[in-house]
Amino acid sequence: MAESWVNSAERIGADLHLEMETSGAGGRRAALIRALREAVRSGRLAPGTRLPPYRSLAADLGVARNTVADAYAELVAEGWLNARQGSGTRVAERAEPPGAAARVRPKAPPRARGPRHDLRQGTPDAGSFPRAAWAASYRRALQQAPNEAFGPGDPAGRAELRHALAAYLARARGVRASPERIVICSGFAHALRLLFTSPGGVLRGPLAVESYGLDFHRALLAAAAVTTVALPLDEDGAQVGALGRERAVLLTPAHQFPTGGPLHSARRAAVIDWARARGGVIVEDDYDGEFRYDRKPVGALQGLDPEHVIHVGSVSKSLSPALRLGWMVLPERYVDGVLAAKGEREAWASALDQLAFADFITSGAYDRHVRRMRQRYRGRRDRLVAALAAHAPHIEVTGIAAGLHAVLRLPPGTEQSTVKAATWQGIALDGLAEFRHPEAVTSAPDGLVVGYATPAEHAYGAALEALCGVLPPG
């Protein structure tokens, strides 16, 4: 008869599950030997694994201490286990007995080889994550967290973070919001899902969007049967005068993605007037709002009319996309609908990460990090511009007043071949056409979207050299 035993092993903080066949010959001693031998042979107990002390295992199995001691001793003699004074009994490094066939270990799957030079947009320098400051905030958050923080999460998000964000966004981005209007999410894509694809739909289409934007956002909306209407773009941003019977519009007013540049002040006022007259809403993606270099700060559009703008932000560019933390600042009429879409419990953003980020903001560490990275990314941008001026002066660089990428205007008809040449040379970057709405009426110039934040500092010079080597001649 097979008996399943689970060892609590409280004294060493380990559990050991054994399947013992007690109906065979030899009683429980023999059954224990067979169970341990099989656990080692199958690889479930890896070489070097420490086994429970005799007394702990004997108590859990309901056998005499000498039964366990004898079983261990026999397996040591056979070469399955090692026993050393002070280190206990462990699975032997060579856990097959002499003469047995060597255990075949599966080969590790081959690791995908990434590009030699990653100049794709959208990700910060991973090596610049403020580990020490974040760890300090995390420690303080853990020490100060109330017990209820370790239970089911509030779908609105931790109150500590919502209060910290309300103060920070008011000071740094000109957002007008109370903590009760803020709902925590995992990022901009999650916000779109909550607003447009949740059961019942907080918002409905048709949705006006800029003629250039992220294709996976459009795909997300298309999957939810939300019709998107492309707004033309020019040097002043989206041509909001083209808005008509749409119910909502999605804009990147701080720094249009990917072409660059803020939404002109006259158009900011015009789109607010449209929302008021239409009873519509503006979804503001505060893309790259923190990283501005050569112009005065552009405040959030939400500050002009909090009841007609949904302000969405995240830490994916300012800190790391790995944190999965974002926020929505909502008009009052949408708060209940968004919370209903999230459900009764927080299922996306870790409460502990939220508490750590709240401390990171209130301690001033977030401001210090953003300012430090603003200087670093400005230096990266300047090196890109200088390299192009020296090696490809015929290439126009645009969209560089803010953000983490630049747009390189190419001679007509050369975008596709340049992207292909870059791929052959191990350079990852994007062509401008990849971001164009399929129904856009805006002219489609050839270009590259080059991110300058992703490469490590020591590899950036080589990445620029490789980039200049694949650009079409003048």
CSV table of C-alpha atoms in Angstrom, one decimal:
chain,number,residue,atom,x,y,z
A,1,MET,CA,0.0,0.0,0.0
A,2,ALA,CA,1.4,3.4,-0.9
A,3,GLU,CA,1.4,6.1,1.8
A,4,SER,CA,2.1,9.7,1.1
A,5,TRP,CA,4.1,11.5,3.8
A,6,VAL,CA,4.8,15.2,4.0
A,7,ASN,CA,7.6,16.3,6.3
A,8,SER,CA,7.1,19.7,7.9
A,9,ALA,CA,10.7,19.8,9.0
A,10,GLU,CA,10.2,22.9,11.0
A,11,ARG,CA,13.6,22.8,12.6
A,12,ILE,CA,15.3,23.3,9.2
A,13,GLY,CA,12.5,25.1,7.4
A,14,ALA,CA,12.1,22.5,4.7
A,15,ASP,CA,9.4,20.1,3.5
A,16,LEU,CA,10.0,16.6,2.1
A,17,HIS,CA,7.3,14.7,0.3
A,18,LEU,CA,7.8,11.0,0.0
A,19,GLU,CA,5.7,8.2,-1.6
A,20,MET,CA,6.3,5.1,0.6
A,21,GLU,CA,5.2,1.6,-0.6
A,22,THR,CA,4.7,-0.1,2.7
A,23,SER,CA,3.2,-3.3,1.4
A,24,GLY,CA,6.6,-4.7,0.1
A,25,ALA,CA,9.2,-6.7,1.8
A,26,GLY,CA,11.4,-5.2,4.6
A,27,GLY,CA,8.9,-3.1,6.4
A,28,ARG,CA,9.1,0.7,6.8
A,29,ARG,CA,12.9,0.8,6.8
A,30,ALA,CA,13.0,-0.8,3.3
A,31,ALA,CA,10.1,1.4,2.2
A,32,LEU,CA,11.8,4.5,3.3
A,33,ILE,CA,15.0,3.5,1.4
A,34,ARG,CA,13.1,2.8,-1.7
A,35,ALA,CA,11.2,6.1,-1.5
A,36,LEU,CA,14.4,8.1,-1.0
A,37,ARG,CA,16.3,6.3,-3.7
A,38,GLU,CA,13.5,6.9,-6.2
A,39,ALA,CA,13.2,10.6,-5.3
A,40,VAL,CA,17.0,10.9,-6.0
A,41,ARG,CA,16.9,8.8,-9.2
A,42,SER,CA,14.0,10.8,-10.7
A,43,GLY,CA,15.8,14.0,-10.0
A,44,ARG,CA,13.1,15.3,-7.6
A,45,LEU,CA,15.9,15.5,-5.0
A,46,ALA,CA,18.7,17.3,-6.7
A,47,PRO,CA,22.4,16.8,-5.8
A,48,GLY,CA,23.3,18.9,-2.8
A,49,THR,CA,19.8,18.9,-1.3
A,50,ARG,CA,19.9,18.7,2.5
A,51,LEU,CA,17.6,16.1,4.0
A,52,PRO,CA,15.8,16.5,7.3
A,53,PRO,CA,17.4,15.4,10.5
A,54,TYR,CA,16.7,11.9,11.7
A,55,ARG,CA,14.4,13.1,14.5
A,56,SER,CA,12.3,15.4,12.3
A,57,LEU,CA,11.7,12.9,9.6
A,58,ALA,CA,11.0,10.1,12.1
A,59,ALA,CA,8.4,12.3,13.8
A,60,ASP,CA,6.7,13.1,10.5
A,61,LEU,CA,6.7,9.6,9.3
A,62,GLY,CA,5.7,8.0,12.6
A,63,VAL,CA,8.6,5.7,12.7
A,64,ALA,CA,11.5,5.1,15.1
A,65,ARG,CA,14.5,7.5,14.9
A,66,ASN,CA,16.7,4.4,14.3
A,67,THR,CA,14.7,3.5,11.3
A,68,VAL,CA,15.6,6.8,9.6
A,69,ALA,CA,19.2,6.6,10.8
A,70,ASP,CA,19.6,3.1,9.3
A,71,ALA,CA,18.0,4.1,6.0
A,72,TYR,CA,20.3,7.1,5.7
A,73,ALA,CA,23.3,5.0,6.6
A,74,GLU,CA,22.5,2.4,3.9
A,75,LEU,CA,22.0,5.1,1.2
A,76,VAL,CA,25.3,6.7,2.3
A,77,ALA,CA,27.0,3.3,1.8
A,78,GLU,CA,25.5,2.9,-1.6
A,79,GLY,CA,26.6,6.4,-2.7
A,80,TRP,CA,23.2,8.0,-2.9
A,81,LEU,CA,23.8,10.3,0.1
A,82,ASN,CA,26.7,12.0,1.8
A,83,ALA,CA,26.9,12.6,5.6
A,84,ARG,CA,29.3,15.1,7.1
A,85,GLN,CA,29.7,16.4,10.6
A,86,GLY,CA,28.1,19.9,10.8
A,87,SER,CA,26.5,19.9,7.4
A,88,GLY,CA,23.9,17.1,7.9
A,89,THR,CA,22.9,14.5,5.3
A,90,ARG,CA,22.7,15.6,1.7
A,91,VAL,CA,22.1,14.0,-1.7
A,92,ALA,CA,25.4,13.1,-3.2
A,93,GLU,CA,26.8,15.1,-6.1
A,94,ARG,CA,27.1,11.8,-8.0
A,95,ALA,CA,23.8,10.3,-7.0
A,96,GLU,CA,23.9,7.2,-9.2
A,97,PRO,CA,25.5,4.1,-7.6
A,98,PRO,CA,28.6,2.7,-9.3
A,99,GLY,CA,27.9,0.8,-12.5
A,100,ALA,CA,24.5,2.4,-13.0
A,101,ALA,CA,23.7,4.2,-16.2
A,102,ALA,CA,24.3,7.9,-16.0
A,103,ARG,CA,21.2,9.9,-15.7
A,104,VAL,CA,20.3,11.7,-18.9
A,105,ARG,CA,19.7,15.3,-18.2
A,106,PRO,CA,17.6,17.3,-20.7
A,107,LYS,CA,19.5,20.0,-22.5
A,108,ALA,CA,18.6,23.5,-21.7
A,109,PRO,CA,16.6,25.1,-24.5
A,110,PRO,CA,18.7,27.4,-26.7
A,111,ARG,CA,18.6,31.0,-25.7
A,112,ALA,CA,17.3,33.4,-28.3
A,113,ARG,CA,20.1,35.7,-29.5
A,114,GLY,CA,19.1,39.3,-29.3
A,115,PRO,CA,20.3,42.1,-31.6
A,116,ARG,CA,23.8,43.4,-31.1
A,117,HIS,CA,22.5,46.9,-31.0
A,118,ASP,CA,19.0,47.6,-29.6
A,119,LEU,CA,17.8,51.0,-30.8
A,120,ARG,CA,14.1,50.2,-30.5
A,121,GLN,CA,11.9,52.8,-28.9
A,122,GLY,CA,9.9,52.4,-25.8
A,123,THR,CA,12.2,51.1,-23.1
A,124,PRO,CA,14.5,52.9,-20.6
A,125,ASP,CA,18.1,52.0,-19.8
A,126,ALA,CA,17.6,48.9,-17.7
A,127,GLY,CA,21.0,49.3,-16.1
A,128,SER,CA,19.9,52.7,-14.7
A,129,PHE,CA,17.2,51.4,-12.4
A,130,PRO,CA,17.7,52.9,-9.0
A,131,ARG,CA,18.2,49.7,-7.1
A,132,ALA,CA,19.5,51.1,-3.9
A,133,ALA,CA,16.9,53.8,-3.6
A,134,TRP,CA,14.1,51.4,-4.5
A,135,ALA,CA,15.3,48.8,-2.1
A,136,ALA,CA,15.3,51.4,0.7
A,137,SER,CA,11.8,52.5,-0.2
A,138,TYR,CA,10.7,48.8,-0.3
A,139,ARG,CA,12.2,48.2,3.2
A,140,ARG,CA,10.4,51.2,4.7
A,141,ALA,CA,7.2,50.2,3.0
A,142,LEU,CA,7.3,46.7,4.4
A,143,GLN,CA,8.2,48.0,7.9
A,144,GLN,CA,5.3,50.5,7.9
A,145,ALA,CA,2.7,48.5,6.0
A,146,PRO,CA,-0.5,47.9,8.0
A,147,ASN,CA,-1.5,44.2,8.3
A,148,GLU,CA,-4.4,44.7,5.9
A,149,ALA,CA,-2.0,45.5,3.1
A,150,PHE,CA,-1.2,41.8,3.0
A,151,GLY,CA,-4.8,40.8,2.3
A,152,PRO,CA,-6.9,41.2,-0.8
A,153,GLY,CA,-6.2,44.4,-2.6
A,154,ASP,CA,-8.5,47.4,-3.2
A,155,PRO,CA,-9.3,47.7,-6.9
A,156,ALA,CA,-8.8,51.5,-6.6
A,157,GLY,CA,-5.2,50.9,-5.4
A,158,ARG,CA,-3.4,51.6,-2.2
A,159,ALA,CA,-4.5,54.8,-0.6
A,160,GLU,CA,-0.9,55.7,0.2
A,161,LEU,CA,0.0,55.7,-3.5
A,162,ARG,CA,-3.1,57.5,-4.6
A,163,HIS,CA,-2.4,60.3,-2.1
A,164,ALA,CA,1.3,60.5,-3.2
A,165,LEU,CA,0.4,60.6,-6.9
A,166,ALA,CA,-2.2,63.3,-6.4
A,167,ALA,CA,0.4,65.5,-4.8
A,168,TYR,CA,3.1,64.6,-7.3
A,169,LEU,CA,1.0,65.0,-10.4
A,170,ALA,CA,-0.3,68.3,-9.3
A,171,ARG,CA,3.2,69.6,-8.7
A,172,ALA,CA,5.1,68.1,-11.6
A,173,ARG,CA,2.4,67.8,-14.3
A,174,GLY,CA,-0.3,70.3,-13.4
A,175,VAL,CA,-2.9,67.6,-12.9
A,176,ARG,CA,-5.9,68.5,-10.8
A,177,ALA,CA,-7.1,65.5,-8.9
A,178,SER,CA,-8.1,64.2,-5.5
A,179,PRO,CA,-7.0,60.7,-4.5
A,180,GLU,CA,-10.6,59.5,-4.9
A,181,ARG,CA,-10.3,60.2,-8.6
A,182,ILE,CA,-7.2,58.1,-9.1
A,183,VAL,CA,-7.4,54.4,-10.0
A,184,ILE,CA,-4.2,52.3,-10.1
A,185,CYS,CA,-3.6,50.0,-13.1
A,186,SER,CA,-0.6,48.2,-14.6
A,187,GLY,CA,0.1,50.5,-17.5
A,188,PHE,CA,-1.5,52.3,-20.4
A,189,ALA,CA,-2.6,49.1,-22.2
A,190,HIS,CA,-4.4,48.0,-19.1
A,191,ALA,CA,-6.1,51.4,-18.8
A,192,LEU,CA,-7.3,51.0,-22.4
A,193,ARG,CA,-8.7,47.5,-21.6
A,194,LEU,CA,-10.6,48.9,-18.6
A,195,LEU,CA,-12.0,51.8,-20.5
A,196,PHE,CA,-12.9,50.2,-23.7
A,197,THR,CA,-12.9,46.4,-23.5
A,198,SER,CA,-14.4,45.6,-20.1
A,199,PRO,CA,-17.9,44.0,-20.0
A,200,GLY,CA,-20.4,46.7,-20.5
A,201,GLY,CA,-17.7,49.2,-21.7
A,202,VAL,CA,-16.9,52.3,-19.6
A,203,LEU,CA,-16.4,54.1,-23.0
A,204,ARG,CA,-17.5,53.2,-26.4
A,205,GLY,CA,-16.4,54.0,-29.9
A,206,PRO,CA,-16.0,55.4,-32.4
A,207,LEU,CA,-12.7,56.6,-31.0
A,208,ALA,CA,-10.5,59.2,-32.7
A,209,VAL,CA,-6.8,58.5,-32.6
A,210,GLU,CA,-3.7,60.2,-34.0
A,211,SER,CA,-2.7,58.9,-37.4
A,212,TYR,CA,0.6,57.6,-35.9
A,213,GLY,CA,0.7,55.5,-32.7
A,214,LEU,CA,1.4,52.1,-31.3
A,215,ASP,CA,-0.1,49.3,-33.4
A,216,PHE,CA,-0.7,47.0,-30.4
A,217,HIS,CA,-3.0,49.7,-28.9
A,218,ARG,CA,-5.0,49.7,-32.1
A,219,ALA,CA,-5.1,45.9,-32.2
A,220,LEU,CA,-6.4,45.8,-28.6
A,221,LEU,CA,-9.2,48.2,-29.6
A,222,ALA,CA,-10.0,46.4,-32.8
A,223,ALA,CA,-10.3,43.1,-30.9
A,224,ALA,CA,-12.9,44.8,-28.8
A,225,ALA,CA,-14.8,45.9,-31.9
A,226,VAL,CA,-13.9,49.6,-31.1
A,227,THR,CA,-13.8,51.6,-34.4
A,228,THR,CA,-10.9,54.0,-34.5
A,229,VAL,CA,-10.8,57.1,-36.8
A,230,ALA,CA,-7.4,58.5,-37.7
A,231,LEU,CA,-6.8,62.2,-37.1
A,232,PRO,CA,-4.2,63.9,-39.5
A,233,LEU,CA,-1.0,65.1,-38.0
A,234,ASP,CA,1.2,68.1,-38.8
A,235,GLU,CA,4.0,70.0,-37.0
A,236,ASP,CA,1.5,71.3,-34.4
A,237,GLY,CA,0.2,67.8,-33.5
A,238,ALA,CA,-3.1,66.2,-34.1
A,239,GLN,CA,-5.5,68.2,-36.3
A,240,VAL,CA,-8.4,68.2,-33.7
A,241,GLY,CA,-10.5,70.4,-36.0
A,242,ALA,CA,-11.2,67.2,-37.9
A,243,LEU,CA,-13.1,65.7,-34.9
A,244,GLY,CA,-16.7,65.1,-35.6
A,245,ARG,CA,-19.2,62.7,-34.2
A,246,GLU,CA,-16.7,60.6,-32.3
A,247,ARG,CA,-17.4,60.0,-28.6
A,248,ALA,CA,-13.8,60.1,-27.4
A,249,VAL,CA,-10.4,60.9,-28.7
A,250,LEU,CA,-7.0,59.5,-27.7
A,251,LEU,CA,-4.1,61.9,-27.7
A,252,THR,CA,-0.4,62.1,-26.7
A,253,PRO,CA,-0.4,65.9,-26.1
A,254,ALA,CA,2.9,66.2,-24.2
A,255,HIS,CA,5.0,64.5,-26.9
A,256,GLN,CA,3.2,63.0,-29.9
A,257,PHE,CA,4.2,59.4,-30.4
A,258,PRO,CA,6.2,58.7,-32.4
A,259,THR,CA,6.6,61.8,-34.6
A,260,GLY,CA,7.4,64.1,-31.6
A,261,GLY,CA,6.3,67.6,-30.6
A,262,PRO,CA,3.6,68.8,-28.2
A,263,LEU,CA,0.0,69.6,-29.1
A,264,HIS,CA,-0.2,73.3,-30.0
A,265,SER,CA,-1.8,75.5,-27.3
A,266,ALA,CA,-4.6,76.5,-29.7
A,267,ARG,CA,-5.4,72.9,-30.4
A,268,ARG,CA,-5.4,72.0,-26.7
A,269,ALA,CA,-8.1,74.7,-26.2
A,270,ALA,CA,-10.0,73.5,-29.2
A,271,VAL,CA,-10.1,69.9,-28.2
A,272,ILE,CA,-11.4,70.8,-24.7
A,273,ASP,CA,-14.1,72.9,-26.4
A,274,TRP,CA,-15.0,69.9,-28.6
A,275,ALA,CA,-15.3,67.6,-25.5
A,276,ARG,CA,-17.5,70.1,-23.7
A,277,ALA,CA,-19.8,70.7,-26.6
A,278,ARG,CA,-20.0,67.0,-27.6
A,279,GLY,CA,-20.2,65.7,-24.1
A,280,GLY,CA,-17.2,63.6,-25.0
A,281,VAL,CA,-14.0,62.7,-23.3
A,282,ILE,CA,-10.3,63.0,-24.1
A,283,VAL,CA,-8.0,60.1,-23.1
A,284,GLU,CA,-4.6,61.7,-22.4
A,285,ASP,CA,-1.6,59.4,-22.7
A,286,ASP,CA,1.0,61.4,-20.8
A,287,TYR,CA,3.7,59.8,-23.0
A,288,ASP,CA,7.2,61.1,-22.1
A,289,GLY,CA,5.8,63.8,-20.0
A,290,GLU,CA,8.8,63.6,-17.6
A,291,PHE,CA,11.6,63.8,-20.2
A,292,ARG,CA,11.8,67.3,-21.8
A,293,TYR,CA,15.0,68.9,-22.9
A,294,ASP,CA,14.9,72.0,-25.1
A,295,ARG,CA,11.5,73.6,-24.3
A,296,LYS,CA,9.5,74.8,-21.4
A,297,PRO,CA,7.5,72.2,-19.6
A,298,VAL,CA,4.1,71.3,-21.1
A,299,GLY,CA,1.5,70.7,-18.4
A,300,ALA,CA,-1.0,67.9,-18.6
A,301,LEU,CA,-4.1,68.6,-20.8
A,302,GLN,CA,-6.2,67.3,-17.8
A,303,GLY,CA,-5.5,70.5,-16.0
A,304,LEU,CA,-7.6,72.5,-18.4
A,305,ASP,CA,-10.8,70.5,-17.7
A,306,PRO,CA,-10.6,67.5,-15.2
A,307,GLU,CA,-14.2,66.5,-16.0
A,308,HIS,CA,-13.6,65.9,-19.7
A,309,VAL,CA,-10.0,64.4,-19.6
A,310,ILE,CA,-8.9,61.0,-18.5
A,311,HIS,CA,-5.2,61.4,-17.6
A,312,VAL,CA,-3.2,58.1,-17.9
A,313,GLY,CA,0.5,57.7,-16.8
A,314,SER,CA,2.9,54.9,-15.8
A,315,VAL,CA,6.4,54.2,-14.7
A,316,SER,CA,7.3,52.2,-17.8
A,317,LYS,CA,9.6,54.9,-19.1
A,318,SER,CA,10.6,56.8,-16.0
A,319,LEU,CA,11.5,53.7,-13.9
A,320,SER,CA,10.9,50.3,-15.6
A,321,PRO,CA,8.2,48.4,-17.4
A,322,ALA,CA,8.9,45.5,-15.1
A,323,LEU,CA,7.2,47.2,-12.2
A,324,ARG,CA,3.7,47.2,-14.0
A,325,LEU,CA,2.5,50.3,-12.3
A,326,GLY,CA,0.3,53.0,-13.9
A,327,TRP,CA,-2.6,55.2,-13.0
A,328,MET,CA,-5.7,56.8,-14.3
A,329,VAL,CA,-7.0,60.2,-13.1
A,330,LEU,CA,-10.7,60.1,-13.9
A,331,PRO,CA,-13.6,62.4,-14.2
A,332,GLU,CA,-16.0,61.7,-11.4
A,333,ARG,CA,-18.6,60.1,-13.6
A,334,TYR,CA,-16.2,57.3,-14.7
A,335,VAL,CA,-14.8,56.3,-11.4
A,336,ASP,CA,-17.4,53.7,-10.4
A,337,GLY,CA,-17.4,52.2,-13.9
A,338,VAL,CA,-13.7,51.7,-14.0
A,339,LEU,CA,-13.7,50.1,-10.5
A,340,ALA,CA,-16.5,47.8,-11.5
A,341,ALA,CA,-14.4,46.8,-14.6
A,342,LYS,CA,-11.5,46.0,-12.3
A,343,GLY,CA,-13.5,43.7,-10.1
A,344,GLU,CA,-13.8,43.4,-6.3
A,345,ARG,CA,-10.1,42.8,-5.8
A,346,GLU,CA,-6.8,44.1,-7.3
A,347,ALA,CA,-5.6,41.5,-9.7
A,348,TRP,CA,-2.8,43.4,-11.5
A,349,ALA,CA,-0.6,45.7,-9.5
A,350,SER,CA,1.2,44.4,-6.4
A,351,ALA,CA,0.2,46.1,-3.2
A,352,LEU,CA,3.8,46.0,-2.0
A,353,ASP,CA,5.1,47.6,-5.2
A,354,GLN,CA,2.4,50.3,-4.7
A,355,LEU,CA,3.5,51.0,-1.2
A,356,ALA,CA,7.2,51.1,-2.2
A,357,PHE,CA,6.4,53.5,-5.1
A,358,ALA,CA,4.4,55.7,-2.7
A,359,ASP,CA,7.5,55.9,-0.4
A,360,PHE,CA,9.7,56.5,-3.5
A,361,ILE,CA,7.6,59.5,-4.4
A,362,THR,CA,7.2,61.0,-1.0
A,363,SER,CA,10.9,60.6,0.0
A,364,GLY,CA,11.9,62.6,-3.1
A,365,ALA,CA,13.8,59.7,-4.7
A,366,TYR,CA,11.5,59.7,-7.7
A,367,ASP,CA,12.2,63.3,-8.5
A,368,ARG,CA,15.9,62.8,-8.1
A,369,HIS,CA,15.8,59.8,-10.4
A,370,VAL,CA,13.8,61.5,-13.1
A,371,ARG,CA,16.1,64.6,-13.0
A,372,ARG,CA,19.2,62.3,-13.2
A,373,MET,CA,17.8,60.3,-16.1
A,374,ARG,CA,16.7,63.5,-17.9
A,375,GLN,CA,20.3,64.6,-18.0
A,376,ARG,CA,21.6,61.2,-19.1
A,377,TYR,CA,19.0,60.8,-21.9
A,378,ARG,CA,19.7,64.4,-23.0
A,379,GLY,CA,23.3,63.4,-23.3
A,380,ARG,CA,22.4,60.4,-25.3
A,381,ARG,CA,20.2,62.4,-27.6
A,382,ASP,CA,23.0,65.0,-28.2
A,383,ARG,CA,25.4,62.2,-29.1
A,384,LEU,CA,23.0,60.8,-31.7
A,385,VAL,CA,22.5,64.3,-33.2
A,386,ALA,CA,26.3,64.9,-33.3
A,387,ALA,CA,27.0,61.5,-34.9
A,388,LEU,CA,24.4,62.1,-37.6
A,389,ALA,CA,25.8,65.6,-38.3
A,390,ALA,CA,29.3,64.1,-38.7
A,391,HIS,CA,28.5,61.0,-40.7
A,392,ALA,CA,25.0,61.6,-42.3
A,393,PRO,CA,24.4,65.3,-42.5
A,394,HIS,CA,21.7,64.8,-45.1
A,395,ILE,CA,19.5,63.0,-42.6
A,396,GLU,CA,17.0,65.3,-40.8
A,397,VAL,CA,16.4,64.5,-37.1
A,398,THR,CA,13.0,65.4,-35.6
A,399,GLY,CA,11.0,64.9,-32.5
A,400,ILE,CA,14.0,65.4,-30.2
A,401,ALA,CA,12.8,68.1,-27.8
A,402,ALA,CA,11.5,65.4,-25.4
A,403,GLY,CA,11.2,61.7,-25.0
A,404,LEU,CA,13.5,58.7,-25.5
A,405,HIS,CA,13.6,58.4,-29.2
A,406,ALA,CA,14.1,60.5,-32.4
A,407,VAL,CA,12.7,60.3,-35.9
A,408,LEU,CA,15.2,60.2,-38.7
A,409,ARG,CA,13.7,61.4,-42.0
A,410,LEU,CA,15.0,59.3,-44.9
A,411,PRO,CA,15.1,59.9,-48.7
A,412,PRO,CA,11.8,58.7,-50.4
A,413,GLY,CA,11.7,55.0,-51.0
A,414,THR,CA,14.5,54.0,-48.7
A,415,GLU,CA,12.8,53.1,-45.4
A,416,GLN,CA,12.2,49.4,-46.1
A,417,SER,CA,15.7,48.7,-47.4
A,418,THR,CA,17.3,50.6,-44.5
A,419,VAL,CA,15.4,48.6,-41.9
A,420,LYS,CA,16.4,45.4,-43.7
A,421,ALA,CA,20.1,46.5,-43.8
A,422,ALA,CA,19.9,47.3,-40.1
A,423,THR,CA,18.5,43.9,-39.3
A,424,TRP,CA,21.4,42.2,-41.3
A,425,GLN,CA,23.9,44.2,-39.3
A,426,GLY,CA,22.3,43.2,-36.0
A,427,ILE,CA,20.6,46.6,-35.3
A,428,ALA,CA,17.1,46.5,-33.9
A,429,LEU,CA,15.0,49.6,-34.8
A,430,ASP,CA,11.6,50.5,-36.2
A,431,GLY,CA,10.5,52.0,-39.5
A,432,LEU,CA,8.1,54.9,-39.2
A,433,ALA,CA,5.5,53.2,-41.4
A,434,GLU,CA,5.0,50.5,-38.7
A,435,PHE,CA,3.2,53.1,-36.5
A,436,ARG,CA,0.9,54.5,-39.2
A,437,HIS,CA,-2.8,53.9,-38.9
A,438,PRO,CA,-4.0,51.8,-41.8
A,439,GLU,CA,-6.6,54.4,-42.7
A,440,ALA,CA,-4.5,57.5,-42.1
A,441,VAL,CA,-4.8,60.3,-44.7
A,442,THR,CA,-1.6,62.0,-43.5
A,443,SER,CA,1.2,61.7,-46.0
A,444,ALA,CA,3.7,58.9,-45.1
A,445,PRO,CA,7.3,60.1,-45.3
A,446,ASP,CA,10.1,57.5,-45.0
A,447,GLY,CA,11.8,57.4,-41.7
A,448,LEU,CA,13.3,55.5,-38.8
A,449,VAL,CA,12.2,55.6,-35.1
A,450,VAL,CA,15.4,55.4,-33.2
A,451,GLY,CA,15.4,54.8,-29.4
A,452,TYR,CA,18.5,56.1,-27.6
A,453,ALA,CA,17.6,55.0,-24.1
A,454,THR,CA,17.9,51.2,-24.3
A,455,PRO,CA,21.6,50.5,-25.0
A,456,ALA,CA,24.0,50.2,-22.0
A,457,GLU,CA,26.2,53.3,-21.6
A,458,HIS,CA,29.4,51.4,-22.7
A,459,ALA,CA,27.7,50.1,-25.8
A,460,TYR,CA,26.0,53.3,-27.0
A,461,GLY,CA,29.0,54.5,-29.1
A,462,ALA,CA,29.2,51.3,-31.1
A,463,ALA,CA,25.4,51.4,-31.6
A,464,LEU,CA,25.6,54.9,-33.1
A,465,GLU,CA,28.5,53.9,-35.4
A,466,ALA,CA,26.6,50.9,-36.6
A,467,LEU,CA,23.5,53.0,-37.2
A,468,CYS,CA,25.4,55.5,-39.3
A,469,GLY,CA,26.8,52.7,-41.3
A,470,VAL,CA,23.4,51.5,-42.6
A,471,LEU,CA,21.8,54.9,-43.4
A,472,PRO,CA,21.3,55.6,-47.1
A,473,PRO,CA,23.8,58.0,-48.8
A,474,GLY,CA,22.9,61.6,-49.5
